[in-house]
Short mmCIF file of C-alpha atoms in Angstrom, two decimals:
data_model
loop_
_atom_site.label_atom_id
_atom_site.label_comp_id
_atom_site.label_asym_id
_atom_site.label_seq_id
_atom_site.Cartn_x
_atom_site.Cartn_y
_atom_site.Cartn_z
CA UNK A 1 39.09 5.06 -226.72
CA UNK A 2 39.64 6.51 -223.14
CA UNK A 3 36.41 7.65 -221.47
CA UNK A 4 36.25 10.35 -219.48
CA UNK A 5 34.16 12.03 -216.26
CA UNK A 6 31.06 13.63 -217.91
CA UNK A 7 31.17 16.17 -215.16
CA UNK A 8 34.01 17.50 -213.22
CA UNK A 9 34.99 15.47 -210.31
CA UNK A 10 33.45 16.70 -206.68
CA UNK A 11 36.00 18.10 -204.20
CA UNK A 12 38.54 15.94 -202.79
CA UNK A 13 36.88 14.27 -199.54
CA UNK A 14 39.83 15.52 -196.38
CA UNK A 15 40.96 12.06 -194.93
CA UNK A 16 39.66 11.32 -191.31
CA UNK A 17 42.28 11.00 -188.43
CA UNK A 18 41.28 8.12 -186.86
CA UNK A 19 41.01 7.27 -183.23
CA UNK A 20 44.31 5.75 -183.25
CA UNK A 21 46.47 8.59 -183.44
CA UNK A 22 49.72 6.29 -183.13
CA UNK A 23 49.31 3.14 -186.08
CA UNK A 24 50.03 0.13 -185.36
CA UNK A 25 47.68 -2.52 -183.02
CA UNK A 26 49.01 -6.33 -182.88
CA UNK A 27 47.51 -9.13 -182.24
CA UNK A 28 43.82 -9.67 -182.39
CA UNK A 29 43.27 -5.66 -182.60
CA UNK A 30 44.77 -5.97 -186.15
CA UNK A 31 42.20 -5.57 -188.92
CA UNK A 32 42.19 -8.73 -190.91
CA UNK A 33 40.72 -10.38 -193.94
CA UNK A 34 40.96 -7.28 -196.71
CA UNK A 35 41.74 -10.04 -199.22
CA UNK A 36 39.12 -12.36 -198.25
CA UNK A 37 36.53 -9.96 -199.31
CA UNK A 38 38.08 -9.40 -202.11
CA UNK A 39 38.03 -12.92 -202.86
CA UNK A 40 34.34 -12.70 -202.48
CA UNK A 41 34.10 -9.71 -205.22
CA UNK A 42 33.31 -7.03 -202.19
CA UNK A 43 34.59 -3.40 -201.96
CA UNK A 44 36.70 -2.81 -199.31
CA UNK A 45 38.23 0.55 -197.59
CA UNK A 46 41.69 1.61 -197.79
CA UNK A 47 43.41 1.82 -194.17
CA UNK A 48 44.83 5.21 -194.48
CA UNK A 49 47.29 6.06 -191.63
CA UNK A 50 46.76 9.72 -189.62
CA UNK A 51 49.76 10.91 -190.81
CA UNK A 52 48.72 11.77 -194.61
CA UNK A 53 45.93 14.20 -193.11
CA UNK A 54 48.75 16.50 -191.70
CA UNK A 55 50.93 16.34 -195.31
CA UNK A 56 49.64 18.69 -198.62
CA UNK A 57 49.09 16.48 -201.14
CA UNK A 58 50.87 17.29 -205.07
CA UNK A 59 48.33 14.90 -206.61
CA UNK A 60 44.93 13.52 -205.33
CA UNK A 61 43.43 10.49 -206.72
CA UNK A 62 39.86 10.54 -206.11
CA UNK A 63 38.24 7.23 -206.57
CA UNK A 64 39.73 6.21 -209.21
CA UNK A 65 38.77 3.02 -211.08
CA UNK A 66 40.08 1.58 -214.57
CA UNK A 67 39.34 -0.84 -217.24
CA UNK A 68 40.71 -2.75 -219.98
CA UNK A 69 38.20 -4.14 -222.15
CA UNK A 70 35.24 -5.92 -219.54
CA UNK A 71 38.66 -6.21 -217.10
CA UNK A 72 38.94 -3.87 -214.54
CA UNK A 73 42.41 -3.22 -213.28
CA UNK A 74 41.62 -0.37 -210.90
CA UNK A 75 39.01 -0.43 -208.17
CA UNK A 76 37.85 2.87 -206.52
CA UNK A 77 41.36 3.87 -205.77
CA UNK A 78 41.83 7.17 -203.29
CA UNK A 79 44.98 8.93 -202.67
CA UNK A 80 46.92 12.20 -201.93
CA UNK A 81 50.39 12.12 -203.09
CA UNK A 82 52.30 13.95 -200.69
CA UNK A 83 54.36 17.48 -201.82
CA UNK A 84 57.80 17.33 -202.03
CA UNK A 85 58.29 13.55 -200.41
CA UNK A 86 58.85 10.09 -201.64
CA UNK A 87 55.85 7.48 -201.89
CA UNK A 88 56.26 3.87 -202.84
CA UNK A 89 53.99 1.47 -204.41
CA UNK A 90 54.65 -2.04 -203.17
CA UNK A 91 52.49 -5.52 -203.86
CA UNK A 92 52.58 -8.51 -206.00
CA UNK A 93 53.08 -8.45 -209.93
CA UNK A 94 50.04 -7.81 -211.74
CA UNK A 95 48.47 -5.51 -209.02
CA UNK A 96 47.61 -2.17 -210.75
CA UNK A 97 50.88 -0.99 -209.45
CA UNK A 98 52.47 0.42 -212.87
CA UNK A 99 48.66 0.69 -214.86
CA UNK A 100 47.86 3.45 -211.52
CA UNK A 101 51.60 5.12 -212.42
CA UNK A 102 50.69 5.42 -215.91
CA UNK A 103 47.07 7.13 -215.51
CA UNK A 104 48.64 9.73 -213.52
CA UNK A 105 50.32 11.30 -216.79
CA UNK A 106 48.15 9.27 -219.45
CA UNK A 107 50.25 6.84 -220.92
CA UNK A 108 47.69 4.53 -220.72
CA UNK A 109 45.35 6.53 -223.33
CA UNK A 110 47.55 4.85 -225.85
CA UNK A 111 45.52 1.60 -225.17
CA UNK A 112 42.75 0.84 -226.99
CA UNK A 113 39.33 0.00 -224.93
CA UNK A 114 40.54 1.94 -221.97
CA UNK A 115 37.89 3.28 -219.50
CA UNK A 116 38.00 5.21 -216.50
CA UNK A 117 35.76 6.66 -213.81
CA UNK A 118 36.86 9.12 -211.41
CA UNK A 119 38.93 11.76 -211.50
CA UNK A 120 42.93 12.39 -210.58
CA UNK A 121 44.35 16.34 -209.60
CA UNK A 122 47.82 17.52 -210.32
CA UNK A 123 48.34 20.90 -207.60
CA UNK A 124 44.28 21.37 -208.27
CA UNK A 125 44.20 20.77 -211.87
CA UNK A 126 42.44 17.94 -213.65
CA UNK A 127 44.40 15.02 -215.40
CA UNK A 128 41.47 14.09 -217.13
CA UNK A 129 39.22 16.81 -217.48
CA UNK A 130 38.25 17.26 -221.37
CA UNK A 131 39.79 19.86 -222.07
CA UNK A 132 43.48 19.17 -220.38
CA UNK A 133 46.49 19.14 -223.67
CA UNK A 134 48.11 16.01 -222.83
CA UNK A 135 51.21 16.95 -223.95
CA UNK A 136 51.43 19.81 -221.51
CA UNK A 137 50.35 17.94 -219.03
CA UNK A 138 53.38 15.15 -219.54
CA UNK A 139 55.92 18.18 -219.54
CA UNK A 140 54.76 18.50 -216.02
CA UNK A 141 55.59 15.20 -214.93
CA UNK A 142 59.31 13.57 -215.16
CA UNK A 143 58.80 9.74 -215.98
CA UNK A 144 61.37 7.13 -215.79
CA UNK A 145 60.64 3.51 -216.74
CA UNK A 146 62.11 0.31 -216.10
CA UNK A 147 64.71 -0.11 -218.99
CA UNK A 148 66.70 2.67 -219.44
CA UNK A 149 65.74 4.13 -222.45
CA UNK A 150 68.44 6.89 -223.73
CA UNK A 151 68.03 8.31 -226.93
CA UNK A 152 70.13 7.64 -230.04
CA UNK A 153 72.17 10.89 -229.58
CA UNK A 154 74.68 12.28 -227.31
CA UNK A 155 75.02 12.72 -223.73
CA UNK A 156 74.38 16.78 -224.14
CA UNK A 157 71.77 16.21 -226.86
CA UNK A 158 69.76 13.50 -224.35
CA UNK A 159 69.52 15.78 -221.36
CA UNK A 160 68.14 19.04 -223.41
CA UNK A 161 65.77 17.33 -225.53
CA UNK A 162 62.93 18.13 -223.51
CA UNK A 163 64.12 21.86 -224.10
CA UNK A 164 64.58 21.48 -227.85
CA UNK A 165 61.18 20.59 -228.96
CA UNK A 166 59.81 23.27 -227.10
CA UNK A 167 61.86 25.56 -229.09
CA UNK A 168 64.66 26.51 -226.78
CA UNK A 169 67.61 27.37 -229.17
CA UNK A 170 69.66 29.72 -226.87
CA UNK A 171 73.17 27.60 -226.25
CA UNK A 172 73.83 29.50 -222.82
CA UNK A 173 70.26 28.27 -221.45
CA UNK A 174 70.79 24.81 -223.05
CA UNK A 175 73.96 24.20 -221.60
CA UNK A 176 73.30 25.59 -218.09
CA UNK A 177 70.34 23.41 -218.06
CA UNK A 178 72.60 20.73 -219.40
CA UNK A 179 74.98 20.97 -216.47
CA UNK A 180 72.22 21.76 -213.45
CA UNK A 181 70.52 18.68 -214.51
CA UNK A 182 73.65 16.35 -214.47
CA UNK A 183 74.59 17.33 -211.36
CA UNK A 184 71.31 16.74 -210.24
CA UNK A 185 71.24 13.21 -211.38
CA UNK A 186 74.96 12.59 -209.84
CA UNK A 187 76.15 12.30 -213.10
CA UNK A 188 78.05 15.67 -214.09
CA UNK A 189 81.68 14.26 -212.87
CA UNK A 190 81.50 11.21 -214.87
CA UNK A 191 80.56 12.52 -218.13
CA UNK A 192 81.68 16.58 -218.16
CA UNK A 193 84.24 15.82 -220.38
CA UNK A 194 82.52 13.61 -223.00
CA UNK A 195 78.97 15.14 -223.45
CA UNK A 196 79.37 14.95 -226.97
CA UNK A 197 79.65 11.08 -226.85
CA UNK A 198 76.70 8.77 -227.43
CA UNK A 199 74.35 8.20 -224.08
CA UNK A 200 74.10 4.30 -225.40
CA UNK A 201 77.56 4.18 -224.58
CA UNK A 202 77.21 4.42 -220.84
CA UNK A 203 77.09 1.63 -218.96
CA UNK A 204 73.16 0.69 -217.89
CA UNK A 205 73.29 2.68 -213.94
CA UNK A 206 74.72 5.65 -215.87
CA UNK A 207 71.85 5.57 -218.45
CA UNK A 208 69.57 5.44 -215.76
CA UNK A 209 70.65 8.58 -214.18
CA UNK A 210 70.72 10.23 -217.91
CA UNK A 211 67.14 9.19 -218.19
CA UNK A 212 66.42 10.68 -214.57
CA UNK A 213 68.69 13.78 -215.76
CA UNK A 214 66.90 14.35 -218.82
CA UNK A 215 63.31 13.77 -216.68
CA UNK A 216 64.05 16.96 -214.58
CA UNK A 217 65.85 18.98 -217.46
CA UNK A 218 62.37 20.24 -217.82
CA UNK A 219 61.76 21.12 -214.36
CA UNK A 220 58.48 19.11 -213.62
CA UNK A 221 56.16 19.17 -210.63
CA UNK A 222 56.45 15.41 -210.44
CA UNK A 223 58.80 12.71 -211.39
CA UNK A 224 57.45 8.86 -211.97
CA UNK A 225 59.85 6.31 -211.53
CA UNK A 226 58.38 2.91 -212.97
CA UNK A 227 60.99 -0.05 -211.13
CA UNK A 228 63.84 2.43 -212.07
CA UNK A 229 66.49 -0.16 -210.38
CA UNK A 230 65.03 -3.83 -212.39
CA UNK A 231 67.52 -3.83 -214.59
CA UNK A 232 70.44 -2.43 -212.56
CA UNK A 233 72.93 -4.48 -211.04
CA UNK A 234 73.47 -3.67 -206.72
CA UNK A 235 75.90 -0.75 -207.23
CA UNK A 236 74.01 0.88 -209.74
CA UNK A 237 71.32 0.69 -207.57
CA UNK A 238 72.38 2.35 -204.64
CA UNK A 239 73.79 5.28 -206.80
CA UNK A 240 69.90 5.42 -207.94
CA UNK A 241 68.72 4.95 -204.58
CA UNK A 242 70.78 8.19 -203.35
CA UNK A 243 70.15 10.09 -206.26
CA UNK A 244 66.36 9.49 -205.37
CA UNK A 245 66.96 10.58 -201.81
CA UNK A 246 68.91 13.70 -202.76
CA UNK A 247 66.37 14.78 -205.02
CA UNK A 248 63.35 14.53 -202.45
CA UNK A 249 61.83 17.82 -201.45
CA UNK A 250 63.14 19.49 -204.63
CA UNK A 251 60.27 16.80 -206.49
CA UNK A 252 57.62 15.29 -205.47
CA UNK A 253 58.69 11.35 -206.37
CA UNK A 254 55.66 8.41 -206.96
CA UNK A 255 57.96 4.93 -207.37
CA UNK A 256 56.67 1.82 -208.17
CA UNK A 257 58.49 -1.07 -206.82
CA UNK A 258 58.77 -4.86 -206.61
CA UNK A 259 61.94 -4.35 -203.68
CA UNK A 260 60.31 -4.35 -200.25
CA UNK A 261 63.28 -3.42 -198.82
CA UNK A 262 64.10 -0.41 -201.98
CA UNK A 263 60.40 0.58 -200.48
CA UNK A 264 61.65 0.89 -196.97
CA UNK A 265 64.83 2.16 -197.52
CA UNK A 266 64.00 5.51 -199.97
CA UNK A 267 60.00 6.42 -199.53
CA UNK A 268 58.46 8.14 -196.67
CA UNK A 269 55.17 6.49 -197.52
CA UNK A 270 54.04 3.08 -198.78
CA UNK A 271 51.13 1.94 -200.32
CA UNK A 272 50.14 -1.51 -200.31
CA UNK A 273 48.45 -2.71 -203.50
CA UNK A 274 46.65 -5.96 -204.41
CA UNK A 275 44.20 -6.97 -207.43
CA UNK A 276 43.75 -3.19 -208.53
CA UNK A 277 42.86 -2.28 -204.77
CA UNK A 278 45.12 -0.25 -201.75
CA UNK A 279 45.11 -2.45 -198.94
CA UNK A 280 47.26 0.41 -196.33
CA UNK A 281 48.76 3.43 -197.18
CA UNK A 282 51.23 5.46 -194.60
CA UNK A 283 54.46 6.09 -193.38
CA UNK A 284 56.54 3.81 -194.41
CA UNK A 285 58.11 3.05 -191.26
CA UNK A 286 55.04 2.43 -189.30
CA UNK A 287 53.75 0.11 -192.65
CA UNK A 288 56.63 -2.00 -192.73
CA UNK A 289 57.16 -2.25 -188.44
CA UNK A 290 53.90 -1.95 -187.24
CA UNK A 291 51.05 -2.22 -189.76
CA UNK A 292 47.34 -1.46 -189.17
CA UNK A 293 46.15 -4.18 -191.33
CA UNK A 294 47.53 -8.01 -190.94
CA UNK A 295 47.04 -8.93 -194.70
CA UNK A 296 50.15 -5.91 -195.49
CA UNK A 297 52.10 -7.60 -192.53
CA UNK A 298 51.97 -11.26 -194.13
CA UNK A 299 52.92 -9.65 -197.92
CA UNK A 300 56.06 -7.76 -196.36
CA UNK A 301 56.78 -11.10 -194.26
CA UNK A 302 56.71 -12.92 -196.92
CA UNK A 303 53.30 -15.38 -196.16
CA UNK A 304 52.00 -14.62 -199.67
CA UNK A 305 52.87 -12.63 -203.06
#
């Protein structure tokens, strides 16, 4: 059983620009040895670039910790998501990366011996306040996972569903949805003329964008994309990799992924993950050029991970 905050969660602490109002010291002015200490079981701080204090944030993880059993996965984690942009989640398998996607809309609840502390806000709200319906609070967020996963039904039938089972029977609304979400997804010109046909019959990059076309169907404040290009081959991928960058600023987009250079090439920001803990979070440029901390400069060189 999940267990949650006894009392509701203090207000989100504002980040504090630092003195260095332009990231990114070399040398021996780098901070160093994050991943010693947590070799040596101590807490450590998250080196949070100045930028994030100037952006308003969609979500804000509040330190946030998680456990499986006596394991804990999540340590004390602190974040704003930022409105309307693209943030990445980079770092070695096994790093909390996909267990800190699937707190924010509570897909991990399904596990048994789950505990939390902390607290996480969608635009204010609590995720995990006691009284939050989980299912509303899903319909909020789009969520994409690794494999596409298209239901047993047609094209048409796999982009409204989300519409269906909240009762929508008017065909004029379902089918302009339909349409507005295809297009959305890049998808619309390939398949207009065969909506009718199964979605298992696309090939995998167009189930992808089907999945991502029936996640925003529903118009959500969020979308979650959980290594949405694994299982796609390089052409697919790009076509994703647009499609994420043409839907930026019309959603607010958290992605996890294991492809640095996916990371650099689609997110604005970049957070640096290892053993359940955020090494450096901020722009993405100035992360993956000019990092504040030398442990996220050896990962994205490739000394370690």
């Amino acid at each position: 059983m999940t267990s949650f905050p006894t009392t509701e969660a203090k207000m989100f602490p504002a980040i504090p620009e630092r003195a260095r109002e332009t990231p990114g010291p070399s040398g021996a002015q780098m901070i160093n040895g994050r991943l010693l200490a947590i070799g040596r079981g101590e807490p450590i701080q998250t080196e949070i670039h100045p930028a994030l204090a100037r952006e308003d944030p969609v979500i804000n993880i509040n330190a946030f910790s998680l456990w499986y059993g006596p394991k804990q996965a999540l340590f004390e984690i602190t974040l704003p998501i930022s409105r309307g942009k693209i943030t990445a989640m980079i770092g070695p398998s096994g790093c909390g990366k996909s267990t800190l996607l699937r707190s924010v809309n509570r897909l991990n609840d399904l596990i048994d011996n789950l505990r939390i502390s902390g607290d996480m806000r969608l635009n204010g709200d609590s995720i995990y306040g006691r009284t939050v319906d989980v299912i509303e609070l899903r319909k909020r967020m789009g969520m994409v996972f690794q494999k596409p996963n298209p239901f047993p039904m047609s094209i048409y039938e796999n982009v409204v569903y989300p519409l269906r089972i909240d009762g929508e029977r008017d065909k004029r609304i379902l089918q302009e949805v339909s349409e507005r979400s295809l297009r959305g997804a890049a998808l619309w010109d390939e398949v207009k003329d065969r909506l009718h046909e199964s979605g298992l019959a696309l090939s995998g990059g167009q189930q992808q964008r089907l999945c991502i076309a029936r996640a925003i169907a529903g118009d959500p404040e969020v979308l979650l994309l959980d290594e949405p290009c694994s299982a796609l081959d390089p052409i697919a991928t790009g076509k994703i990799e647009d499609l994420i960058q043409e839907l930026k600023g019309v959603y607010s987009i958290l992605i996890v992924t294991h492809n640095m250079q996916q990371a650099a090439r689609t997110s604005d920001y970049t957070a640096f993950m290892y053993l359940g803990r955020v090494i450096e979070y901020g722009q993405t440029n100035v992360l993956f050029t000019n990092p504040l901390v030398k442990d996220t400069q050896d990962y994205i060189t490739g000394r370690f991970g």
